[in-house]
mmCIF file of C-alpha atoms in Angstrom:
data_model
loop_
_atom_site.group_PDB
_atom_site.id
_atom_site.type_symbol
_atom_site.label_atom_id
_atom_site.label_comp_id
_atom_site.label_asym_id
_atom_site.label_seq_id
_atom_site.Cartn_x
_atom_site.Cartn_y
_atom_site.Cartn_z
ATOM 1 C CA MET A 1 -119.746 73.134 -23.180
ATOM 2 C CA ILE A 2 -123.512 73.530 -22.899
ATOM 3 C CA ASP A 3 -124.894 76.989 -23.357
ATOM 4 C CA ALA A 4 -126.722 78.395 -20.343
ATOM 5 C CA GLN A 5 -129.985 78.536 -22.261
ATOM 6 C CA GLU A 6 -129.657 74.882 -23.261
ATOM 7 C CA LYS A 7 -128.576 73.567 -19.870
ATOM 8 C CA PRO A 8 -131.414 71.411 -18.530
ATOM 9 C CA CYS A 9 -133.101 72.078 -15.252
ATOM 10 C CA ARG A 10 -132.094 69.656 -12.513
ATOM 11 C CA SER A 11 -135.705 68.507 -12.228
ATOM 12 C CA ILE A 12 -135.818 67.415 -15.873
ATOM 13 C CA ALA A 13 -134.528 64.020 -16.912
ATOM 14 C CA THR A 14 -132.571 63.710 -20.117
ATOM 15 C CA TRP A 15 -130.233 61.158 -21.586
ATOM 16 C CA ARG A 16 -128.154 63.874 -23.213
ATOM 17 C CA THR A 17 -126.157 65.251 -20.296
ATOM 18 C CA ASP A 18 -124.206 63.699 -17.446
ATOM 19 C CA GLU A 19 -125.931 66.077 -15.042
ATOM 20 C CA SER A 20 -129.300 64.387 -15.377
ATOM 21 C CA PHE A 21 -128.303 61.035 -16.890
ATOM 22 C CA ARG A 22 -129.002 59.162 -13.665
ATOM 23 C CA ARG A 23 -132.488 60.644 -13.300
ATOM 24 C CA ASN A 24 -134.395 57.860 -14.992
ATOM 25 C CA LEU A 25 -136.826 54.994 -14.468
ATOM 26 C CA PHE A 26 -134.535 52.055 -15.067
ATOM 27 C CA VAL A 27 -134.950 50.683 -11.533
ATOM 28 C CA PRO A 28 -138.769 50.341 -11.696
ATOM 29 C CA ILE A 29 -138.646 49.336 -15.375
ATOM 30 C CA ARG A 30 -136.232 46.489 -14.674
ATOM 31 C CA LEU A 31 -138.378 45.318 -11.779
ATOM 32 C CA LEU A 32 -141.453 45.215 -14.024
ATOM 33 C CA LEU A 33 -139.471 43.322 -16.642
ATOM 34 C CA ALA A 34 -138.291 40.774 -14.066
ATOM 35 C CA LEU A 35 -141.900 40.226 -12.982
ATOM 36 C CA ALA A 36 -142.907 39.851 -16.634
ATOM 37 C CA VAL A 37 -140.398 36.992 -16.914
ATOM 38 C CA ILE A 38 -142.217 35.243 -14.077
ATOM 39 C CA LEU A 39 -145.498 35.706 -15.945
ATOM 40 C CA SER A 40 -144.036 34.272 -19.127
ATOM 41 C CA HIS A 41 -142.498 31.294 -17.361
ATOM 42 C CA SER A 42 -145.725 30.525 -15.519
ATOM 43 C CA PHE A 43 -147.354 29.263 -18.704
ATOM 44 C CA LEU A 44 -144.381 27.034 -19.472
ATOM 45 C CA LEU A 45 -144.155 25.665 -15.948
ATOM 46 C CA VAL A 46 -147.881 25.044 -15.452
ATOM 47 C CA ASP A 47 -148.634 23.632 -18.913
ATOM 48 C CA GLY A 48 -145.273 22.123 -19.802
ATOM 49 C CA ASP A 49 -145.092 24.236 -22.968
ATOM 50 C CA GLU A 50 -145.635 27.816 -24.134
ATOM 51 C CA ALA A 51 -148.631 27.243 -26.420
ATOM 52 C CA ASP A 52 -150.970 29.402 -24.300
ATOM 53 C CA GLU A 53 -148.486 32.164 -23.500
ATOM 54 C CA PRO A 54 -150.301 35.374 -24.604
ATOM 55 C CA LEU A 55 -147.582 36.930 -26.760
ATOM 56 C CA TRP A 56 -146.597 33.552 -28.193
ATOM 57 C CA LYS A 57 -150.147 33.002 -29.406
ATOM 58 C CA LEU A 58 -150.093 36.382 -31.146
ATOM 59 C CA THR A 59 -146.570 36.573 -32.533
ATOM 60 C CA GLY A 60 -144.718 33.301 -31.995
ATOM 61 C CA THR A 61 -142.372 35.166 -29.623
ATOM 62 C CA THR A 62 -142.735 34.892 -25.846
ATOM 63 C CA ILE A 63 -142.928 37.712 -23.341
ATOM 64 C CA GLY A 64 -139.762 36.323 -21.779
ATOM 65 C CA THR A 65 -137.867 36.605 -25.060
ATOM 66 C CA VAL A 66 -138.891 40.238 -25.522
ATOM 67 C CA VAL A 67 -138.039 41.012 -21.896
ATOM 68 C CA VAL A 68 -134.523 39.614 -22.286
ATOM 69 C CA ASP A 69 -134.097 41.775 -25.402
ATOM 70 C CA LEU A 70 -135.158 44.854 -23.434
ATOM 71 C CA PHE A 71 -132.850 43.949 -20.553
ATOM 72 C CA LEU A 72 -129.980 43.785 -23.029
ATOM 73 C CA ILE A 73 -130.814 47.213 -24.446
ATOM 74 C CA ILE A 74 -130.864 48.737 -20.974
ATOM 75 C CA SER A 75 -127.660 46.951 -20.058
ATOM 76 C CA GLY A 76 -125.845 48.153 -23.177
ATOM 77 C CA PHE A 77 -126.960 51.724 -22.539
ATOM 78 C CA LEU A 78 -126.006 51.845 -18.854
ATOM 79 C CA VAL A 79 -122.839 49.766 -19.100
ATOM 80 C CA SER A 80 -121.584 52.043 -21.882
ATOM 81 C CA HIS A 81 -121.897 54.941 -19.464
ATOM 82 C CA SER A 82 -120.053 52.932 -16.830
ATOM 83 C CA LEU A 83 -117.259 52.287 -19.316
ATOM 84 C CA VAL A 84 -116.955 55.977 -20.136
ATOM 85 C CA LYS A 85 -116.763 56.819 -16.432
ATOM 86 C CA SER A 86 -114.214 54.103 -15.668
ATOM 87 C CA LYS A 87 -110.590 55.141 -15.590
ATOM 88 C CA THR A 88 -109.341 51.775 -16.849
ATOM 89 C CA ILE A 89 -110.750 48.637 -18.438
ATOM 90 C CA LYS A 90 -109.743 46.756 -15.294
ATOM 91 C CA GLU A 91 -111.903 49.091 -13.209
ATOM 92 C CA PHE A 92 -114.808 48.606 -15.609
ATOM 93 C CA ILE A 93 -114.590 44.800 -15.435
ATOM 94 C CA LEU A 94 -114.282 44.916 -11.644
ATOM 95 C CA LYS A 95 -117.482 46.950 -11.440
ATOM 96 C CA ARG A 96 -119.293 44.396 -13.614
ATOM 97 C CA VAL A 97 -118.000 41.520 -11.471
ATOM 98 C CA LEU A 98 -119.102 43.226 -8.261
ATOM 99 C CA ARG A 99 -122.571 43.790 -9.683
ATOM 100 C CA VAL A 100 -123.165 40.343 -11.169
ATOM 101 C CA TYR A 101 -121.279 37.741 -9.149
ATOM 102 C CA PRO A 102 -122.118 38.158 -5.437
ATOM 103 C CA ALA A 103 -125.884 37.600 -5.682
ATOM 104 C CA PHE A 104 -125.359 34.935 -8.340
ATOM 105 C CA LEU A 105 -122.955 32.991 -6.124
ATOM 106 C CA ILE A 106 -125.341 33.130 -3.168
ATOM 107 C CA LEU A 107 -128.190 31.821 -5.293
ATOM 108 C CA SER A 108 -125.987 29.098 -6.785
ATOM 109 C CA ALA A 109 -125.019 27.919 -3.319
ATOM 110 C CA ILE A 110 -128.664 27.839 -2.224
ATOM 111 C CA GLN A 111 -129.595 25.878 -5.339
ATOM 112 C CA ALA A 112 -126.778 23.374 -4.984
ATOM 113 C CA PHE A 113 -126.826 22.745 -1.261
ATOM 114 C CA VAL A 114 -130.420 23.429 -0.195
ATOM 115 C CA LEU A 115 -132.881 23.282 -3.066
ATOM 116 C CA ALA A 116 -131.378 20.497 -5.174
ATOM 117 C CA PRO A 117 -131.292 17.898 -2.363
ATOM 118 C CA LEU A 118 -134.843 18.813 -1.328
ATOM 119 C CA ALA A 119 -136.287 18.857 -4.854
ATOM 120 C CA SER A 120 -134.696 15.621 -6.037
ATOM 121 C CA GLU A 121 -136.577 12.340 -6.083
ATOM 122 C CA MET A 122 -133.261 10.553 -5.640
ATOM 123 C CA PRO A 123 -131.754 10.065 -2.165
ATOM 124 C CA PHE A 124 -129.063 12.650 -1.563
ATOM 125 C CA THR A 125 -125.886 11.377 0.069
ATOM 126 C CA GLY A 126 -123.576 14.234 -0.850
ATOM 127 C CA TYR A 127 -121.770 15.311 -4.000
ATOM 128 C CA SER A 128 -118.957 13.421 -5.657
ATOM 129 C CA ALA A 129 -115.637 15.098 -6.434
ATOM 130 C CA ARG A 130 -116.771 15.412 -10.053
ATOM 131 C CA GLN A 131 -119.992 17.115 -9.025
ATOM 132 C CA TRP A 132 -118.130 19.521 -6.742
ATOM 133 C CA GLY A 133 -115.997 20.440 -9.749
ATOM 134 C CA ILE A 134 -119.084 21.022 -11.901
ATOM 135 C CA ILE A 135 -120.703 23.179 -9.232
ATOM 136 C CA ALA A 136 -117.526 25.266 -8.834
ATOM 137 C CA PHE A 137 -117.159 25.675 -12.604
ATOM 138 C CA ASN A 138 -120.812 26.647 -12.980
ATOM 139 C CA MET A 139 -120.400 29.342 -10.339
ATOM 140 C CA ILE A 140 -117.242 30.776 -11.869
ATOM 141 C CA ASP A 141 -118.536 30.636 -15.438
ATOM 142 C CA LEU A 142 -122.014 31.959 -14.576
ATOM 143 C CA VAL A 143 -123.778 28.762 -15.585
ATOM 144 C CA GLY A 144 -126.916 28.903 -13.533
ATOM 145 C CA TYR A 145 -129.250 26.082 -14.466
ATOM 146 C CA GLY A 146 -128.561 24.273 -11.216
ATOM 147 C CA PHE A 147 -129.041 20.825 -12.699
ATOM 148 C CA PRO A 148 -128.173 17.987 -12.984
ATOM 149 C CA TYR A 149 -124.709 18.255 -11.396
ATOM 150 C CA GLY A 150 -123.024 15.668 -13.520
ATOM 151 C CA GLY A 151 -126.116 13.662 -14.370
ATOM 152 C CA LEU A 152 -126.347 12.234 -10.859
ATOM 153 C CA LEU A 153 -128.951 14.508 -9.312
ATOM 154 C CA SER A 154 -132.040 15.775 -11.113
ATOM 155 C CA THR A 155 -134.769 17.999 -9.687
ATOM 156 C CA PHE A 156 -138.519 18.652 -9.948
ATOM 157 C CA GLU A 157 -139.004 15.430 -11.896
ATOM 158 C CA ASN A 158 -142.756 15.303 -11.205
ATOM 159 C CA ASN A 159 -143.442 18.902 -12.232
ATOM 160 C CA PRO A 160 -145.079 19.669 -15.606
ATOM 161 C CA TYR A 161 -141.704 21.038 -16.772
ATOM 162 C CA PRO A 162 -139.362 18.525 -15.138
ATOM 163 C CA GLY A 163 -135.656 18.507 -14.474
ATOM 164 C CA VAL A 164 -135.029 22.258 -14.646
ATOM 165 C CA MET A 165 -134.246 24.121 -11.463
ATOM 166 C CA ASN A 166 -133.634 27.572 -12.889
ATOM 167 C CA GLY A 167 -134.370 28.288 -16.519
ATOM 168 C CA SER A 168 -133.778 32.031 -16.217
ATOM 169 C CA LEU A 169 -130.086 32.105 -15.481
ATOM 170 C CA TRP A 170 -128.759 30.992 -18.853
ATOM 171 C CA THR A 171 -128.877 34.617 -20.056
ATOM 172 C CA ILE A 172 -126.515 35.980 -17.404
ATOM 173 C CA ARG A 173 -123.361 34.400 -18.797
ATOM 174 C CA TYR A 174 -124.152 35.726 -22.276
ATOM 175 C CA GLU A 175 -124.717 39.207 -20.914
ATOM 176 C CA PHE A 176 -121.371 39.073 -19.141
ATOM 177 C CA VAL A 177 -119.778 38.022 -22.444
ATOM 178 C CA CYS A 178 -121.272 41.228 -23.869
ATOM 179 C CA TYR A 179 -119.485 43.197 -21.134
ATOM 180 C CA VAL A 180 -116.196 41.567 -22.063
ATOM 181 C CA PHE A 181 -116.834 42.246 -25.745
ATOM 182 C CA LEU A 182 -117.487 45.915 -24.983
ATOM 183 C CA ALA A 183 -114.303 46.159 -22.925
ATOM 184 C CA MET A 184 -112.231 44.538 -25.665
ATOM 185 C CA ALA A 185 -113.688 46.796 -28.356
ATOM 186 C CA ALA A 186 -113.738 49.949 -26.224
ATOM 187 C CA LYS A 187 -111.109 51.896 -28.173
ATOM 188 C CA SER A 188 -112.632 51.105 -31.566
ATOM 189 C CA LEU A 189 -116.171 51.881 -30.434
ATOM 190 C CA ARG A 190 -115.179 55.413 -29.465
ATOM 191 C CA LYS A 191 -115.654 56.262 -33.134
ATOM 192 C CA ILE A 192 -119.317 56.717 -33.957
ATOM 193 C CA SER A 193 -118.828 55.359 -37.467
ATOM 194 C CA VAL A 194 -117.340 52.140 -36.079
ATOM 195 C CA CYS A 195 -120.132 51.818 -33.532
ATOM 196 C CA ILE A 196 -122.764 52.178 -36.261
ATOM 197 C CA ALA A 197 -120.943 49.692 -38.495
ATOM 198 C CA VAL A 198 -120.642 47.099 -35.705
ATOM 199 C CA PHE A 199 -124.335 47.367 -34.840
ATOM 200 C CA THR A 200 -125.327 47.132 -38.505
ATOM 201 C CA LEU A 201 -123.188 44.040 -39.091
ATOM 202 C CA LEU A 202 -124.522 42.368 -35.950
ATOM 203 C CA TRP A 203 -128.088 43.259 -36.936
ATOM 204 C CA LEU A 204 -127.603 41.721 -40.379
ATOM 205 C CA TRP A 205 -125.893 38.661 -38.893
ATOM 206 C CA TYR A 206 -128.675 37.990 -36.404
ATOM 207 C CA PHE A 207 -131.612 38.545 -38.689
ATOM 208 C CA SER A 208 -130.075 36.814 -41.695
ATOM 209 C CA GLY A 209 -130.429 33.576 -39.778
ATOM 210 C CA PHE A 210 -126.804 32.591 -40.408
ATOM 211 C CA ARG A 211 -125.273 30.834 -37.419
ATOM 212 C CA LEU A 212 -121.813 29.511 -36.608
ATOM 213 C CA SER A 213 -121.273 26.070 -35.147
ATOM 214 C CA SER A 214 -119.901 25.968 -31.624
ATOM 215 C CA HIS A 215 -117.102 23.706 -30.402
ATOM 216 C CA TRP A 216 -117.777 22.170 -27.010
ATOM 217 C CA ILE A 217 -114.783 23.943 -25.437
ATOM 218 C CA VAL A 218 -116.077 27.323 -26.643
ATOM 219 C CA THR A 219 -119.548 26.440 -25.395
ATOM 220 C CA ALA A 220 -118.175 25.500 -21.984
ATOM 221 C CA ILE A 221 -116.400 28.850 -21.634
ATOM 222 C CA ILE A 222 -118.691 31.457 -23.212
ATOM 223 C CA GLY A 223 -121.830 29.495 -24.087
ATOM 224 C CA ASP A 224 -123.288 28.396 -27.397
ATOM 225 C CA VAL A 225 -122.281 30.879 -30.113
ATOM 226 C CA PHE A 226 -125.723 30.315 -31.648
ATOM 227 C CA TYR A 227 -127.104 32.838 -29.151
ATOM 228 C CA LEU A 228 -124.380 35.461 -29.457
ATOM 229 C CA PRO A 229 -125.796 37.329 -32.511
ATOM 230 C CA ARG A 230 -129.014 38.012 -30.636
ATOM 231 C CA PHE A 231 -127.338 39.125 -27.417
ATOM 232 C CA PHE A 232 -124.730 41.236 -29.192
ATOM 233 C CA THR A 233 -127.362 42.906 -31.412
ATOM 234 C CA PHE A 234 -129.655 44.092 -28.635
ATOM 235 C CA PHE A 235 -126.764 44.937 -26.333
ATOM 236 C CA MET A 236 -125.139 46.978 -29.097
ATOM 237 C CA ALA A 237 -128.453 48.757 -29.725
ATOM 238 C CA GLY A 238 -128.145 50.188 -26.202
ATOM 239 C CA VAL A 239 -124.443 50.919 -26.689
ATOM 240 C CA LEU A 240 -125.102 52.761 -29.957
ATOM 241 C CA PHE A 241 -127.931 54.783 -28.444
ATOM 242 C CA HIS A 242 -125.620 55.854 -25.633
ATOM 243 C CA ARG A 243 -122.908 56.740 -28.126
ATOM 244 C CA LEU A 244 -125.362 58.908 -30.100
ATOM 245 C CA ARG A 245 -127.345 60.230 -27.149
ATOM 246 C CA ASN A 246 -126.191 63.817 -27.622
ATOM 247 C CA ARG A 247 -127.646 63.747 -31.129
ATOM 248 C CA ILE A 248 -130.901 61.898 -30.504
ATOM 249 C CA PRO A 249 -133.865 64.132 -29.632
ATOM 250 C CA TYR A 250 -136.378 63.287 -26.957
ATOM 251 C CA SER A 251 -139.521 63.310 -29.067
ATOM 252 C CA ASN A 252 -143.074 62.294 -28.247
ATOM 253 C CA ILE A 253 -143.765 61.977 -31.958
ATOM 254 C CA LEU A 254 -140.863 59.554 -32.484
ATOM 255 C CA ALA A 255 -142.005 57.542 -29.481
ATOM 256 C CA ALA A 256 -145.567 57.347 -30.844
ATOM 257 C CA VAL A 257 -144.279 56.270 -34.253
ATOM 258 C CA GLY A 258 -142.089 53.638 -32.602
ATOM 259 C CA ALA A 259 -144.977 52.283 -30.510
ATOM 260 C CA ALA A 260 -147.333 52.188 -33.502
ATOM 261 C CA THR A 261 -144.686 50.420 -35.582
ATOM 262 C CA ILE A 262 -144.107 47.753 -32.931
ATOM 263 C CA VAL A 263 -147.824 47.099 -32.445
ATOM 264 C CA GLY A 264 -148.473 47.043 -36.195
ATOM 265 C CA VAL A 265 -145.631 44.637 -36.855
ATOM 266 C CA ALA A 266 -146.702 42.381 -33.967
ATOM 267 C CA VAL A 267 -150.150 42.067 -35.551
ATOM 268 C CA VAL A 268 -149.312 42.043 -39.269
ATOM 269 C CA ARG A 269 -145.758 40.683 -39.539
ATOM 270 C CA PRO A 270 -144.846 39.044 -36.229
ATOM 271 C CA ASP A 271 -141.953 37.241 -37.908
ATOM 272 C CA ILE A 272 -140.011 40.521 -38.072
ATOM 273 C CA LEU A 273 -140.927 41.753 -34.587
ATOM 274 C CA GLU A 274 -137.421 41.357 -33.150
ATOM 275 C CA PRO A 275 -135.625 43.234 -35.966
ATOM 276 C CA VAL A 276 -138.056 46.122 -35.473
ATOM 277 C CA LEU A 277 -137.821 45.879 -31.691
ATOM 278 C CA SER A 278 -134.030 46.250 -31.787
ATOM 279 C CA ILE A 279 -134.447 49.735 -33.292
ATOM 280 C CA ALA A 280 -137.921 51.120 -32.544
ATOM 281 C CA GLY A 281 -138.038 49.310 -29.214
ATOM 282 C CA THR A 282 -134.738 50.830 -28.148
ATOM 283 C CA TYR A 283 -136.002 54.359 -28.695
ATOM 284 C CA LEU A 284 -139.377 53.699 -27.067
ATOM 285 C CA LEU A 285 -137.834 52.002 -24.035
ATOM 286 C CA LEU A 286 -135.407 54.827 -23.372
ATOM 287 C CA TRP A 287 -138.099 57.428 -24.054
ATOM 288 C CA ILE A 288 -140.157 55.836 -21.274
ATOM 289 C CA ALA A 289 -137.121 55.663 -18.972
ATOM 290 C CA TYR A 290 -136.631 59.435 -19.243
ATOM 291 C CA GLN A 291 -140.300 60.474 -19.304
ATOM 292 C CA PRO A 292 -140.189 63.663 -17.190
ATOM 293 C CA GLU A 293 -143.469 63.318 -15.306
ATOM 294 C CA LEU A 294 -142.878 59.689 -14.431
ATOM 295 C CA VAL A 295 -139.301 60.423 -13.363
ATOM 296 C CA ARG A 296 -140.604 63.049 -10.959
ATOM 297 C CA LEU A 297 -142.871 60.422 -9.403
ATOM 298 C CA LEU A 298 -140.652 57.336 -9.461
ATOM 299 C CA GLY A 299 -137.156 58.459 -10.365
ATOM 300 C CA ASP A 300 -135.825 58.501 -6.810
ATOM 301 C CA VAL A 301 -136.216 54.759 -6.259
ATOM 302 C CA LYS A 302 -132.780 53.425 -5.298
ATOM 303 C CA ALA A 303 -133.419 49.880 -4.096
ATOM 304 C CA ASP A 304 -133.087 47.668 -7.171
ATOM 305 C CA TYR A 305 -134.812 44.336 -6.508
ATOM 306 C CA SER A 306 -134.948 43.332 -10.175
ATOM 307 C CA TYR A 307 -131.807 41.177 -10.248
ATOM 308 C CA GLY A 308 -132.876 39.210 -7.193
ATOM 309 C CA VAL A 309 -136.397 38.746 -8.566
ATOM 310 C CA TYR A 310 -134.913 37.489 -11.827
ATOM 311 C CA LEU A 311 -132.554 35.125 -10.017
ATOM 312 C CA TYR A 312 -135.119 33.577 -7.705
ATOM 313 C CA GLY A 313 -138.333 33.690 -9.751
ATOM 314 C CA PHE A 314 -137.990 30.383 -11.625
ATOM 315 C CA PRO A 315 -136.962 28.172 -8.672
ATOM 316 C CA VAL A 316 -139.735 29.741 -6.598
ATOM 317 C CA GLN A 317 -142.243 28.814 -9.301
ATOM 318 C CA GLN A 318 -140.941 25.258 -9.531
ATOM 319 C CA SER A 319 -140.990 24.926 -5.744
ATOM 320 C CA LEU A 320 -144.585 26.132 -5.501
ATOM 321 C CA LEU A 321 -145.638 23.603 -8.132
ATOM 322 C CA LEU A 322 -143.828 20.823 -6.294
ATOM 323 C CA TRP A 323 -144.828 21.494 -2.708
ATOM 324 C CA ALA A 324 -147.959 23.670 -2.812
ATOM 325 C CA SER A 325 -149.821 22.261 -5.823
ATOM 326 C CA PRO A 326 -151.291 19.356 -3.796
ATOM 327 C CA TYR A 327 -153.172 22.020 -1.820
ATOM 328 C CA VAL A 328 -153.571 24.792 -4.426
ATOM 329 C CA ALA A 329 -154.612 24.366 -8.055
ATOM 330 C CA PHE A 330 -152.253 26.759 -9.793
ATOM 331 C CA GLY A 331 -153.093 28.296 -13.124
ATOM 332 C CA PRO A 332 -150.513 30.488 -14.890
ATOM 333 C CA TYR A 333 -151.851 33.722 -13.431
ATOM 334 C CA GLY A 334 -152.260 32.364 -9.930
ATOM 335 C CA LEU A 335 -148.712 31.027 -10.040
ATOM 336 C CA THR A 336 -147.514 34.411 -11.291
ATOM 337 C CA VAL A 337 -149.088 36.245 -8.361
ATOM 338 C CA CYS A 338 -147.834 33.837 -5.689
ATOM 339 C CA ALA A 339 -144.340 33.457 -7.148
ATOM 340 C CA SER A 340 -144.002 37.210 -7.706
ATOM 341 C CA ALA A 341 -144.838 37.965 -4.081
ATOM 342 C CA ILE A 342 -142.231 35.503 -2.824
ATOM 343 C CA ALA A 343 -139.651 36.560 -5.418
ATOM 344 C CA LEU A 344 -140.093 40.199 -4.394
ATOM 345 C CA VAL A 345 -139.310 39.289 -0.786
ATOM 346 C CA LEU A 346 -136.257 37.319 -1.886
ATOM 347 C CA GLY A 347 -135.239 40.096 -4.274
ATOM 348 C CA ALA A 348 -135.437 42.597 -1.429
ATOM 349 C CA ALA A 349 -133.352 40.293 0.766
ATOM 350 C CA SER A 350 -130.805 39.879 -2.022
ATOM 351 C CA TRP A 351 -130.554 43.635 -2.511
ATOM 352 C CA HIS A 352 -130.365 44.661 1.139
ATOM 353 C CA GLY A 353 -128.353 41.664 2.285
ATOM 354 C CA VAL A 354 -125.884 41.316 -0.584
ATOM 355 C CA GLU A 355 -126.111 43.502 -3.664
ATOM 356 C CA LYS A 356 -126.223 47.028 -2.291
ATOM 357 C CA TRP A 357 -123.016 46.484 -0.303
ATOM 358 C CA PHE A 358 -121.127 45.486 -3.423
ATOM 359 C CA VAL A 359 -122.725 48.322 -5.398
ATOM 360 C CA ALA A 360 -121.443 50.714 -2.727
ATOM 361 C CA MET A 361 -118.007 49.072 -2.924
ATOM 362 C CA LYS A 362 -118.090 49.477 -6.689
ATOM 363 C CA GLN A 363 -118.872 53.172 -6.344
ATOM 364 C CA ARG A 364 -116.148 53.698 -3.734
ATOM 365 C CA ASN A 365 -113.566 51.997 -5.947
ATOM 366 C CA SER A 366 -114.642 54.130 -8.883
ATOM 367 C CA SER A 367 -114.377 57.347 -6.856
ATOM 368 C CA ALA A 368 -111.001 56.392 -5.425
ATOM 369 C CA SER A 369 -109.548 55.810 -8.896
ATOM 370 C CA HIS A 370 -110.378 59.285 -10.140
#
């Protein structure tokens, strides 16, 4: 029990107590990260490669890669709290399904039945039984590329980066695999020593460069195991921080050291940026998320457009390059601005039209089970 002198004021955000845990900046942070993905992809989609992407030129790592790492940290941190607050593993998985699937399924349907026929150079006469099966499997298994539906329908063939309808969605299935991993290991990870050991082993696995080969059946179900060390490492960084949150101080000095370390490594040793980011970046990210003054200004934002922006950003960019480029000469930054504006509208529609209703359902189910 917290002593009265140590109990935080309701106006102060802290990751340490349940009372103020939800007073944070994760909603605006995730929105900024989703917009940063659009920026990163703009260079790829305009130029056909990432050679001029700002962070790539400096470090050999793209902004999009770093953003996905940060998303995973946030996800591990928040989903760990959801697991603790869930009465059963079944309830926890149901909450994850309700958060991830509805908006994903809507987007997948739009991609398959609206965008793909319009963006294909081939005449569209309907899908074969095999293609219907692929579309259904992709929806269930969170495979979101939206192409080529059995090799019979390709899209955006005349764009600088042809054939890809949605290059953002590949991460969602891997993140959901992380949720399942957390649920399966929930009892073991209650022990701090086990949690530290798991993170350490994953960290060593990822950054050692050792990779397992993936059988096609495994790849079809959970994705290529080549990517799992990365996703598990950054996800577990958030999980471990949550597990240790009562022991980790909120320190401006630690945050400054973390920021200086990240910047220094990015300039001097960019090849080790991700190993450093998984530790120093985790602290700095969560320090920002609970920054008291910023929380007072922005911490009451409830509408979370970030998932919708992430879902729709890439196909919006490809569509602009296909249909608007004859009239507008898009550079990477111009494409970023135009695509971000449209993606924000679609993200808002996704939140208000789909996501928030399932979030409310998730919260009602959680309350009813306690």
